[in-house]
CSV table of C-alpha atoms in Angstrom, one decimal:
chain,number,residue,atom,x,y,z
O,1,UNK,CA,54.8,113.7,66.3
O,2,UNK,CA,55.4,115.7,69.2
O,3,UNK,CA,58.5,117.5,69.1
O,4,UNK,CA,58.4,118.4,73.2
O,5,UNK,CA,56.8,116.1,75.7
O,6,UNK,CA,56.0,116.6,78.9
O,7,UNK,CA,54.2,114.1,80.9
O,8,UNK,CA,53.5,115.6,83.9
O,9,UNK,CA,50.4,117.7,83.4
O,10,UNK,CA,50.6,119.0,87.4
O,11,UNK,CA,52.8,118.3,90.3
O,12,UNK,CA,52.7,118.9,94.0
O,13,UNK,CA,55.8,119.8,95.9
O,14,UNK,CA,56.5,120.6,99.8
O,15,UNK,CA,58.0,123.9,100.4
O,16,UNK,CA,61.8,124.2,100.7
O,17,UNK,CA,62.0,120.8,99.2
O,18,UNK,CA,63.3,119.7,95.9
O,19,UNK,CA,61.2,118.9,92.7
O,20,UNK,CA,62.3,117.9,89.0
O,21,UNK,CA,59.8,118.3,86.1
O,22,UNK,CA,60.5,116.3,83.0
O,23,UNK,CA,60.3,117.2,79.6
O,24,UNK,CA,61.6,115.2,76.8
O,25,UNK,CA,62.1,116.2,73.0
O,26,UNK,CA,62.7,114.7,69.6
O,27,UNK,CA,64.3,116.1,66.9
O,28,UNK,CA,67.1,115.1,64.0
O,29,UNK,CA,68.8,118.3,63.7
O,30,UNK,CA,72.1,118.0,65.4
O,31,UNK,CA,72.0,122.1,67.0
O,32,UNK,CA,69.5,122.9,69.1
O,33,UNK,CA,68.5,124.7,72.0
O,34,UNK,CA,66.5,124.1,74.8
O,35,UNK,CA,64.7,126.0,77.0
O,36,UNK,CA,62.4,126.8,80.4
O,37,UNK,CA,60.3,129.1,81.0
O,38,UNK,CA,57.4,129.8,83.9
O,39,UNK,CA,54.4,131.4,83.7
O,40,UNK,CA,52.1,132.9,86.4
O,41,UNK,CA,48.7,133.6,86.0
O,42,UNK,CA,49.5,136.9,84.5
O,43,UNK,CA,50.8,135.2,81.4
O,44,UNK,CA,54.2,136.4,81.1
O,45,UNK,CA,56.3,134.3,80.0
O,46,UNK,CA,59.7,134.4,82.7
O,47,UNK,CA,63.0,132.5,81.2
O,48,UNK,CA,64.5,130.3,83.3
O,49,UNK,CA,67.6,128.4,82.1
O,50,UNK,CA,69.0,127.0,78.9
O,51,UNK,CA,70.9,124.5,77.3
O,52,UNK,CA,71.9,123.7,73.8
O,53,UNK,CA,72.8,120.4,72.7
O,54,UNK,CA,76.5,120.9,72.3
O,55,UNK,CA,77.1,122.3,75.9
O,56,UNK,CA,78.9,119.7,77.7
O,57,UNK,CA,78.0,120.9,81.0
O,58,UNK,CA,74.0,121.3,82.5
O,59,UNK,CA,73.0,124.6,82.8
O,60,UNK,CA,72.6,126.2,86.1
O,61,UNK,CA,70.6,129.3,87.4
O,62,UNK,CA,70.8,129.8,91.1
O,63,UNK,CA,67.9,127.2,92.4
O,64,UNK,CA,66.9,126.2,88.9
O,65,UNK,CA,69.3,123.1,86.6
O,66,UNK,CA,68.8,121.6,84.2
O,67,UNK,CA,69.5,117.4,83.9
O,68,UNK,CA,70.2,117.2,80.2
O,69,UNK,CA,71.0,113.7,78.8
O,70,UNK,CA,71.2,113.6,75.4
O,71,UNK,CA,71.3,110.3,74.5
O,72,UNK,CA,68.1,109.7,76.2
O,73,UNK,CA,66.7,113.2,74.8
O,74,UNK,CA,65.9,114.5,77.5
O,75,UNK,CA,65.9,117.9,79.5
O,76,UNK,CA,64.5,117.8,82.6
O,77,UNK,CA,64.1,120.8,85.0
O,78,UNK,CA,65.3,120.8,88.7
O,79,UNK,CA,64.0,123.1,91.4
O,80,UNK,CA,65.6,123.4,94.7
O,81,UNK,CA,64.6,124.7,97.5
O,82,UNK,CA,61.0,125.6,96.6
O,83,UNK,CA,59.2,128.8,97.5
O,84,UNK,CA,55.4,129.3,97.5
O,85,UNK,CA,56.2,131.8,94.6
O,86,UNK,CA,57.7,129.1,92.4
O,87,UNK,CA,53.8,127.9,91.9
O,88,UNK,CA,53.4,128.4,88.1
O,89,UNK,CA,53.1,126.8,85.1
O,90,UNK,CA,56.2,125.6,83.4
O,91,UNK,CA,56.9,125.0,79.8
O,92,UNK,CA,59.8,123.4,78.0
O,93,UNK,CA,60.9,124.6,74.7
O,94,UNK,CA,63.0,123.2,71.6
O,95,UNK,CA,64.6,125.9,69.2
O,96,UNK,CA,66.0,123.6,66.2
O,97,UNK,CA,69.4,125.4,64.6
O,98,UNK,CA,71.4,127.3,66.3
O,99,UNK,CA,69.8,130.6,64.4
O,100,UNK,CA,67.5,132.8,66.8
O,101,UNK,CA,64.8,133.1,63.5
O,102,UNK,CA,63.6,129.5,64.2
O,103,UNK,CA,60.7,129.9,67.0
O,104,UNK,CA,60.0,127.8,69.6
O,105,UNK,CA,58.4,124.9,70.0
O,106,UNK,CA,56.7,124.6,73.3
O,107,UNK,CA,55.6,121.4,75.4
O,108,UNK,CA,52.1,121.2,76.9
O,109,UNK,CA,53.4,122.5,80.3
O,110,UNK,CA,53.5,121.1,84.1
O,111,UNK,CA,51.8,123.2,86.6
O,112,UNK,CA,53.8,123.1,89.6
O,113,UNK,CA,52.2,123.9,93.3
O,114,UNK,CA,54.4,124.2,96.4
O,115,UNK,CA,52.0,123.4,99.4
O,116,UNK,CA,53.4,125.5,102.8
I,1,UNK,CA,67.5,141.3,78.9
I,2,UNK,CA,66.1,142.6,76.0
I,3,UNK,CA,62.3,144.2,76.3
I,4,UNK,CA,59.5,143.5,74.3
I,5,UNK,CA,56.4,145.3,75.0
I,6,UNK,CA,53.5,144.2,73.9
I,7,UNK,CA,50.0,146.6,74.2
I,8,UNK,CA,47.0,146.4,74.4
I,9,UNK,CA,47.5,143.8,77.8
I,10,UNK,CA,43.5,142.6,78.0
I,11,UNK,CA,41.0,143.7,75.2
I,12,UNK,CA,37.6,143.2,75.0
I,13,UNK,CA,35.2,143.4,72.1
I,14,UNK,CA,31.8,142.9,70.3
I,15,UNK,CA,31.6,140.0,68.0
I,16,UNK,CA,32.6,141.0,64.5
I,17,UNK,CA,35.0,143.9,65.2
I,18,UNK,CA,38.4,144.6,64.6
I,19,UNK,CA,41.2,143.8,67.0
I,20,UNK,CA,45.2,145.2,66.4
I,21,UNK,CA,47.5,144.3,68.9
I,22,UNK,CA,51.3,145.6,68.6
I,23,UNK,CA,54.7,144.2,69.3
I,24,UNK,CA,57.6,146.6,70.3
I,25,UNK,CA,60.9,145.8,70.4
I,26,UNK,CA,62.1,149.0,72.9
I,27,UNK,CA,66.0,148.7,72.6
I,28,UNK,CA,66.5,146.2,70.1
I,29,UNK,CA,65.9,145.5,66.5
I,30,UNK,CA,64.1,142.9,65.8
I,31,UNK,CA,64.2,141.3,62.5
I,32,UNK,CA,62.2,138.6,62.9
I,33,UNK,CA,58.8,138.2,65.4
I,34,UNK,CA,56.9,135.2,66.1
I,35,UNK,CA,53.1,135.5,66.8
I,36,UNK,CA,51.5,132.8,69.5
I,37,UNK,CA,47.9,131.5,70.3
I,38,UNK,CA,47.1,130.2,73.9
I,39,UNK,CA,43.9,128.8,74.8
I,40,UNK,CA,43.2,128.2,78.5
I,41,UNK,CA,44.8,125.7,80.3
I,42,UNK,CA,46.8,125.1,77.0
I,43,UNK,CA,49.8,125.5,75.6
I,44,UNK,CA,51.5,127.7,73.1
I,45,UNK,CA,50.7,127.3,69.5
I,46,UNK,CA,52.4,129.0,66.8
I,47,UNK,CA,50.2,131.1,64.5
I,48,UNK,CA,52.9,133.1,62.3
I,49,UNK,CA,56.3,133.9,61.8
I,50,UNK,CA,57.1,138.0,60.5
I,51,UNK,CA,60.6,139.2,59.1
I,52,UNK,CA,60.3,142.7,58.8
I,53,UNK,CA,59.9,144.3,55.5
I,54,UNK,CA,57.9,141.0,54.1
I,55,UNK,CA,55.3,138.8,54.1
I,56,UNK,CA,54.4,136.5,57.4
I,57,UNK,CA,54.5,133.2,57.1
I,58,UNK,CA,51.3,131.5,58.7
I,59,UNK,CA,51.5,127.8,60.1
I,60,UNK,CA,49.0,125.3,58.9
I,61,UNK,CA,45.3,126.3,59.8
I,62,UNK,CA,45.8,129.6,60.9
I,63,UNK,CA,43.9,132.0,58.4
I,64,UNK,CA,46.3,135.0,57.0
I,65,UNK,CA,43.2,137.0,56.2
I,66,UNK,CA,41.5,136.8,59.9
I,67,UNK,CA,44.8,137.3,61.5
I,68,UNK,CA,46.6,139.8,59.5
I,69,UNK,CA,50.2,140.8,60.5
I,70,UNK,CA,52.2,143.8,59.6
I,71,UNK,CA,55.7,143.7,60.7
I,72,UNK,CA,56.9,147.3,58.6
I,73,UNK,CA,59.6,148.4,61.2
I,74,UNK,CA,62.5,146.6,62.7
I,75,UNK,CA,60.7,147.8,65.9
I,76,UNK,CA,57.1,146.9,65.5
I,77,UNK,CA,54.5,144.2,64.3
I,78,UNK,CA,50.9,143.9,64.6
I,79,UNK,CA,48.6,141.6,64.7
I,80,UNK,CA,44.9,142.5,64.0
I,81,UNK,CA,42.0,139.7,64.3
I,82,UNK,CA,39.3,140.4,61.7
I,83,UNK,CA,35.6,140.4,62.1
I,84,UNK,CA,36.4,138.8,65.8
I,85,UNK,CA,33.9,136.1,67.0
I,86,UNK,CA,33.8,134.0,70.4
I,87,UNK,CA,36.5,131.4,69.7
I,88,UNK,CA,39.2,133.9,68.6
I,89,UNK,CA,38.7,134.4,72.4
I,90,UNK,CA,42.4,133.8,73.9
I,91,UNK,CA,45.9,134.7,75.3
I,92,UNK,CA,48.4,135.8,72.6
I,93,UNK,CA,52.1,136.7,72.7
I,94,UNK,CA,54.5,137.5,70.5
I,95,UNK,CA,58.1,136.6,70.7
I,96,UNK,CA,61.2,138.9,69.2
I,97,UNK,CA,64.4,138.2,68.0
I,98,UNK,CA,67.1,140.2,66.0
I,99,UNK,CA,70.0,140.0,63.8
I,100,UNK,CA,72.9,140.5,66.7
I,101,UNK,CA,71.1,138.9,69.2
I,102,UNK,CA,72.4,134.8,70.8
I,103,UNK,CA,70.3,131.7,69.5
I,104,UNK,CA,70.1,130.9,73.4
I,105,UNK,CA,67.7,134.1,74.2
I,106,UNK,CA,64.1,134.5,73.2
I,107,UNK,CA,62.1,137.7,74.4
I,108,UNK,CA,58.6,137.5,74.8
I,109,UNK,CA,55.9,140.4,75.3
I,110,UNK,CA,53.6,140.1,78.1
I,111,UNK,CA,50.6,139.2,76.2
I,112,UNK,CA,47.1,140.1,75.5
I,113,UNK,CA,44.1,138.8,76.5
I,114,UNK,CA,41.4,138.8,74.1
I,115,UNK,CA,37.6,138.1,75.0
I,116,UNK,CA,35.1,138.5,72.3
I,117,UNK,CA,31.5,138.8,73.3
């Protein structure tokens, strides 16, 4: 089963405006973390924002949050104010435990592209 | 943030050669590293998982003896594709962590290309 689903395999958004990518995940273990991250057409992988599941607040990094709702498993990413630069592809992750020697578990990715 | 570097960043070579790419953590030590696979327009795959001073562990249908990987430093691990053909042909990254460092970080390299021809 996949563990990271995102259904979106490309989006179109209108600079300056807002967009939300969606990426839900499905797993038993009760510590987790979950994770953004863009990639450009060089390949690097560029973190964005994360969340674990026992934060009670969404994470925020200037024009990127993160909608987490648990109960619905589910960890979408919000961009606001988009720039022609934000045009990427984006991946959502799922590290199960809290212990940094689990990898990541990446979704199939959205690609994103802000029209001027 | 931490710094990965990984090296070579686009390789190409003849069909049936040898391939090593490294992972360097610069200013950390990295006890464990995770090797990925991404094929074009796809996402990434994990292909191994390397603690240092021991044996990787490969995921299901990779091949440990095509993709060998050495991690014998807390700063360095290597990957190196054997006898290289055509469909080994892809984008792969490798992924850092270390003893001291937050479950909420994961450093990445910047990734090689690999074409075979």
């Amino acid at each position: 089963a996949q563990k990271i689903t995102q259904t979106q395999p490309g989006m179109f958004v209108q600079e300056k405006e807002a967009v939300t990518l969606d990426c839900t995940y499905d797993t038993s273990d009760p510590s987790y973390g979950l994770f953004w991250y863009k990639q450009p057409s060089s390949g690097e992988m560029i973190f964005l924002i994360y969340q674990g599941s026992y934060d009670q607040q969404n994470a925020t990094e200037g024009r990127y949050s993160l909608n987490f709702q648990k109960a619905r498993k589910s960890a979408n990413l919000v961009i606001s104010a988009s720039q022609l630069g934000d045009s990427a592809m984006y991946f959502c992750a799922m590290r199960e435990s809290y212990s940094g020697n689990t990898p990541l578990v990446f979704g199939k990715g959205t690609r994103l592209s802000v029209i001027a | 943030g931490a710094v990965v570097s990984q090296h070579p960043s686009r390789v190409i070579c003849k069909s049936g050669t040898s391939v090593k790419i490294e992972c360097r953590s610069l200013d950390f030590q990295a006890t464990t590293m995770f090797w990925y696979r991404q094929f074009p327009k796809q996402s990434l795959m994990l292909m191994a998982t390397s603690n240092e001073g021991s044996k990787a562990t490969y995921e299901q249908g990779v091949e440990k003896d095509k993709f060998l990987i050495n991690h014998a430093s807390l700063t360095l691990s290597t990957l190196t594709v054997t006898s290289a053909h055509p469909e080994d042909s892809s984008f792969y990254i490798c992924s850092a962590t270390g003893e001291y460092k937050r479950n909420t970080e994961a450093f990445f390299g910047q990734g090689t290309r690999l074409t075979v021809v």
